[in-house]
PDB file of C-alpha atoms in Angstrom:
ATOM      1  CA  MET S   1     -45.382  15.996-137.319  1.00 80.00           C
ATOM      2  CA  LYS S   2     -47.877  14.530-134.993  1.00 83.00           C
ATOM      3  CA  ILE S   3     -45.822  15.945-132.164  1.00 87.00           C
ATOM      4  CA  ALA S   4     -46.027  19.846-133.653  1.00 80.00           C
ATOM      5  CA  ILE S   5     -49.925  19.225-134.335  1.00 83.00           C
ATOM      6  CA  LEU S   6     -50.117  17.995-130.186  1.00 76.00           C
ATOM      7  CA  ILE S   7     -47.747  20.919-128.765  1.00 83.00           C
ATOM      8  CA  ALA S   8     -50.471  22.908-131.072  1.00 77.00           C
ATOM      9  CA  ILE S   9     -53.440  21.463-129.678  1.00 77.00           C
ATOM     10  CA  VAL S  10     -52.223  21.437-126.182  1.00 76.00           C
ATOM     11  CA  VAL S  11     -51.564  25.331-126.850  1.00 74.00           C
ATOM     12  CA  ALA S  12     -54.302  25.974-128.011  1.00 68.00           C
ATOM     13  CA  PHE S  13     -56.742  24.501-125.473  1.00 64.00           C
ATOM     14  CA  PHE S  14     -54.782  26.078-122.445  1.00 63.00           C
ATOM     15  CA  VAL S  15     -55.324  29.841-124.942  1.00 64.00           C
ATOM     16  CA  TRP S  16     -59.082  28.808-124.690  1.00 60.00           C
ATOM     17  CA  ARG S  17     -58.956  28.372-120.984  1.00 57.00           C
ATOM     18  CA  ILE S  18     -57.285  31.999-119.873  1.00 58.00           C
ATOM     19  CA  MET S  19     -59.095  33.580-122.379  1.00 59.00           C
ATOM     20  CA  PRO S  20     -61.769  36.117-121.291  1.00 57.00           C
ATOM     21  CA  THR S  21     -65.555  35.010-121.910  1.00 61.00           C
ATOM     22  CA  LYS S  22     -67.761  36.771-124.730  1.00 69.00           C
ATOM     23  CA  GLY S  23     -70.265  38.523-122.558  1.00 76.00           C
ATOM     24  CA  VAL S  24     -68.131  38.770-118.736  1.00 91.00           C
ATOM     25  CA  ASN S  25     -66.516  41.930-117.527  1.00 94.00           C
ATOM     26  CA  SER S  26     -62.948  42.727-116.738  1.00 94.00           C
ATOM     27  CA  ILE S  27     -61.877  44.654-113.533  1.00 96.00           C
ATOM     28  CA  SER S  28     -58.860  44.912-111.930  1.00 95.00           C
ATOM     29  CA  THR S  29     -58.334  44.560-107.362  1.00 95.00           C
ATOM     30  CA  ALA S  30     -58.155  48.524-107.589  1.00 95.00           C
ATOM     31  CA  GLU S  31     -62.005  48.438-109.172  1.00 97.00           C
ATOM     32  CA  LEU S  32     -62.812  46.988-107.263  1.00 97.00           C
ATOM     33  CA  LYS S  33     -61.889  49.226-103.430  1.00 96.00           C
ATOM     34  CA  THR S  34     -64.241  51.785-105.306  1.00 96.00           C
ATOM     35  CA  ILE S  35     -66.386  49.248-104.950  1.00 97.00           C
ATOM     36  CA  ILE S  36     -66.900  46.701-102.586  1.00 97.00           C
ATOM     37  CA  ASN S  37     -69.419  48.599 -99.850  1.00 96.00           C
ATOM     38  CA  ASP S  38     -71.848  47.834-103.246  1.00 96.00           C
ATOM     39  CA  LYS S  39     -74.670  46.972-101.913  1.00 94.00           C
ATOM     40  CA  ASP S  40     -76.268  46.447-105.457  1.00 95.00           C
ATOM     41  CA  LYS S  41     -73.893  43.838-106.052  1.00 97.00           C
ATOM     42  CA  VAL S  42     -72.610  39.924-104.718  1.00 98.00           C
ATOM     43  CA  PHE S  43     -69.622  39.619-104.545  1.00 98.00           C
ATOM     44  CA  VAL S  44     -68.892  35.780-105.012  1.00 98.00           C
ATOM     45  CA  ASP S  45     -64.988  34.408-103.493  1.00 98.00           C
ATOM     46  CA  VAL S  46     -65.059  30.993-105.550  1.00 98.00           C
ATOM     47  CA  ARG S  47     -61.561  29.340-103.553  1.00 98.00           C
ATOM     48  CA  THR S  48     -61.278  26.853-101.270  1.00 98.00           C
ATOM     49  CA  PRO S  49     -63.401  26.800 -98.192  1.00 98.00           C
ATOM     50  CA  GLY S  50     -59.553  27.075 -96.675  1.00 97.00           C
ATOM     51  CA  GLU S  51     -58.232  29.627 -98.602  1.00 97.00           C
ATOM     52  CA  TYR S  52     -61.075  31.469 -97.562  1.00 98.00           C
ATOM     53  CA  LYS S  53     -60.492  31.088 -94.451  1.00 97.00           C
ATOM     54  CA  ALA S  54     -56.638  32.027 -94.143  1.00 97.00           C
ATOM     55  CA  ARG S  55     -57.235  35.315 -95.829  1.00 97.00           C
ATOM     56  CA  ASN S  56     -60.246  36.907 -97.480  1.00 97.00           C
ATOM     57  CA  ILE S  57     -62.170  40.477 -97.947  1.00 97.00           C
ATOM     58  CA  ARG S  58     -65.182  40.158 -95.506  1.00 96.00           C
ATOM     59  CA  GLN S  59     -67.340  41.757 -98.580  1.00 97.00           C
ATOM     60  CA  PHE S  60     -67.294  37.895-100.637  1.00 98.00           C
ATOM     61  CA  LYS S  61     -69.078  34.946 -99.982  1.00 98.00           C
ATOM     62  CA  ASN S  62     -67.020  32.088-100.082  1.00 98.00           C
ATOM     63  CA  ILE S  63     -68.967  29.689-103.185  1.00 98.00           C
ATOM     64  CA  PRO S  64     -66.264  27.451-103.738  1.00 98.00           C
ATOM     65  CA  LEU S  65     -66.099  26.340-107.879  1.00 96.00           C
ATOM     66  CA  GLY S  66     -67.992  23.720-108.385  1.00 93.00           C
ATOM     67  CA  SER S  67     -70.775  24.510-106.133  1.00 96.00           C
ATOM     68  CA  ASP S  68     -74.197  25.461-107.376  1.00 95.00           C
ATOM     69  CA  PHE S  69     -74.394  28.982-108.624  1.00 96.00           C
ATOM     70  CA  SER S  70     -78.510  28.899-109.735  1.00 93.00           C
ATOM     71  CA  LYS S  71     -79.477  30.727-105.999  1.00 94.00           C
ATOM     72  CA  LEU S  72     -77.545  33.720-106.958  1.00 97.00           C
ATOM     73  CA  PRO S  73     -79.481  36.900-107.450  1.00 97.00           C
ATOM     74  CA  ILE S  74     -80.255  36.647-111.334  1.00 95.00           C
ATOM     75  CA  ASP S  75     -81.031  40.376-111.076  1.00 95.00           C
ATOM     76  CA  LYS S  76     -77.682  41.973-109.325  1.00 96.00           C
ATOM     77  CA  GLU S  77     -74.047  42.545-110.994  1.00 97.00           C
ATOM     78  CA  ILE S  78     -72.724  38.920-109.420  1.00 98.00           C
ATOM     79  CA  LEU S  79     -68.449  40.008-109.046  1.00 98.00           C
ATOM     80  CA  VAL S  80     -65.950  36.651-109.158  1.00 98.00           C
ATOM     81  CA  ILE S  81     -62.957  36.672-107.793  1.00 98.00           C
ATOM     82  CA  CYS S  82     -60.397  33.719-106.458  1.00 97.00           C
ATOM     83  CA  GLN S  83     -56.622  33.561-105.942  1.00 97.00           C
ATOM     84  CA  SER S  84     -55.675  34.366-108.755  1.00 94.00           C
ATOM     85  CA  GLY S  85     -57.893  34.877-111.707  1.00 90.00           C
ATOM     86  CA  MET S  86     -57.878  31.883-113.315  1.00 91.00           C
ATOM     87  CA  ARG S  87     -60.781  29.256-111.369  1.00 95.00           C
ATOM     88  CA  SER S  88     -62.595  33.307-111.073  1.00 96.00           C
ATOM     89  CA  ASN S  89     -62.989  33.271-114.899  1.00 92.00           C
ATOM     90  CA  GLN S  90     -63.978  29.649-115.110  1.00 93.00           C
ATOM     91  CA  ALA S  91     -66.953  30.370-112.610  1.00 96.00           C
ATOM     92  CA  CYS S  92     -67.618  33.176-114.952  1.00 95.00           C
ATOM     93  CA  LYS S  93     -68.457  31.647-118.034  1.00 93.00           C
ATOM     94  CA  GLN S  94     -70.617  28.853-115.814  1.00 95.00           C
ATOM     95  CA  LEU S  95     -72.623  32.045-114.948  1.00 96.00           C
ATOM     96  CA  LYS S  96     -73.353  33.002-118.082  1.00 95.00           C
ATOM     97  CA  LYS S  97     -74.360  29.689-119.206  1.00 94.00           C
ATOM     98  CA  LEU S  98     -76.681  29.984-116.366  1.00 95.00           C
ATOM     99  CA  GLY S  99     -78.464  32.730-117.761  1.00 95.00           C
ATOM    100  CA  TYR S 100     -76.907  35.400-115.729  1.00 96.00           C
ATOM    101  CA  THR S 101     -75.319  38.626-117.421  1.00 95.00           C
ATOM    102  CA  LYS S 102     -74.524  40.794-114.820  1.00 96.00           C
ATOM    103  CA  VAL S 103     -70.922  39.318-114.716  1.00 97.00           C
ATOM    104  CA  THR S 104     -67.482  40.546-113.842  1.00 97.00           C
ATOM    105  CA  ASN S 105     -63.923  39.310-113.751  1.00 96.00           C
ATOM    106  CA  ILE S 106     -61.639  40.384-110.988  1.00 97.00           C
ATOM    107  CA  ARG S 107     -57.905  40.035-113.113  1.00 93.00           C
ATOM    108  CA  GLY S 108     -55.296  38.948-110.989  1.00 93.00           C
ATOM    109  CA  GLY S 109     -57.839  37.606-108.016  1.00 95.00           C
ATOM    110  CA  MET S 110     -56.338  37.932-103.939  1.00 96.00           C
ATOM    111  CA  SER S 111     -52.826  37.226-105.554  1.00 95.00           C
ATOM    112  CA  ALA S 112     -53.586  41.309-107.053  1.00 93.00           C
ATOM    113  CA  TYR S 113     -55.608  42.719-103.441  1.00 90.00           C
TER     114      TYR S 113
END
């Protein structure tokens, strides 16, 4: 019985971590390609500097997960990408906590681009 409860808690934790954040938009990489040159949006890549250096999209600024996001403009839409969509989802949660209202996660990340 205790093992079943422990397994349920672990599963619930992982489901909670991958669920999209309330108030965060989500777009596909195909949709990203249609807006990539929009100057009214801020593009943020939250991968490590090494990952970013190996392969990146030039419109994206590298601000690794765990960095200070408060210097980003609060009045513009922030689009966030990582390798798979997991770290960018976490970054979107952090941005929402900081008061950013226009936050978009890019599903699938660089793996899908």
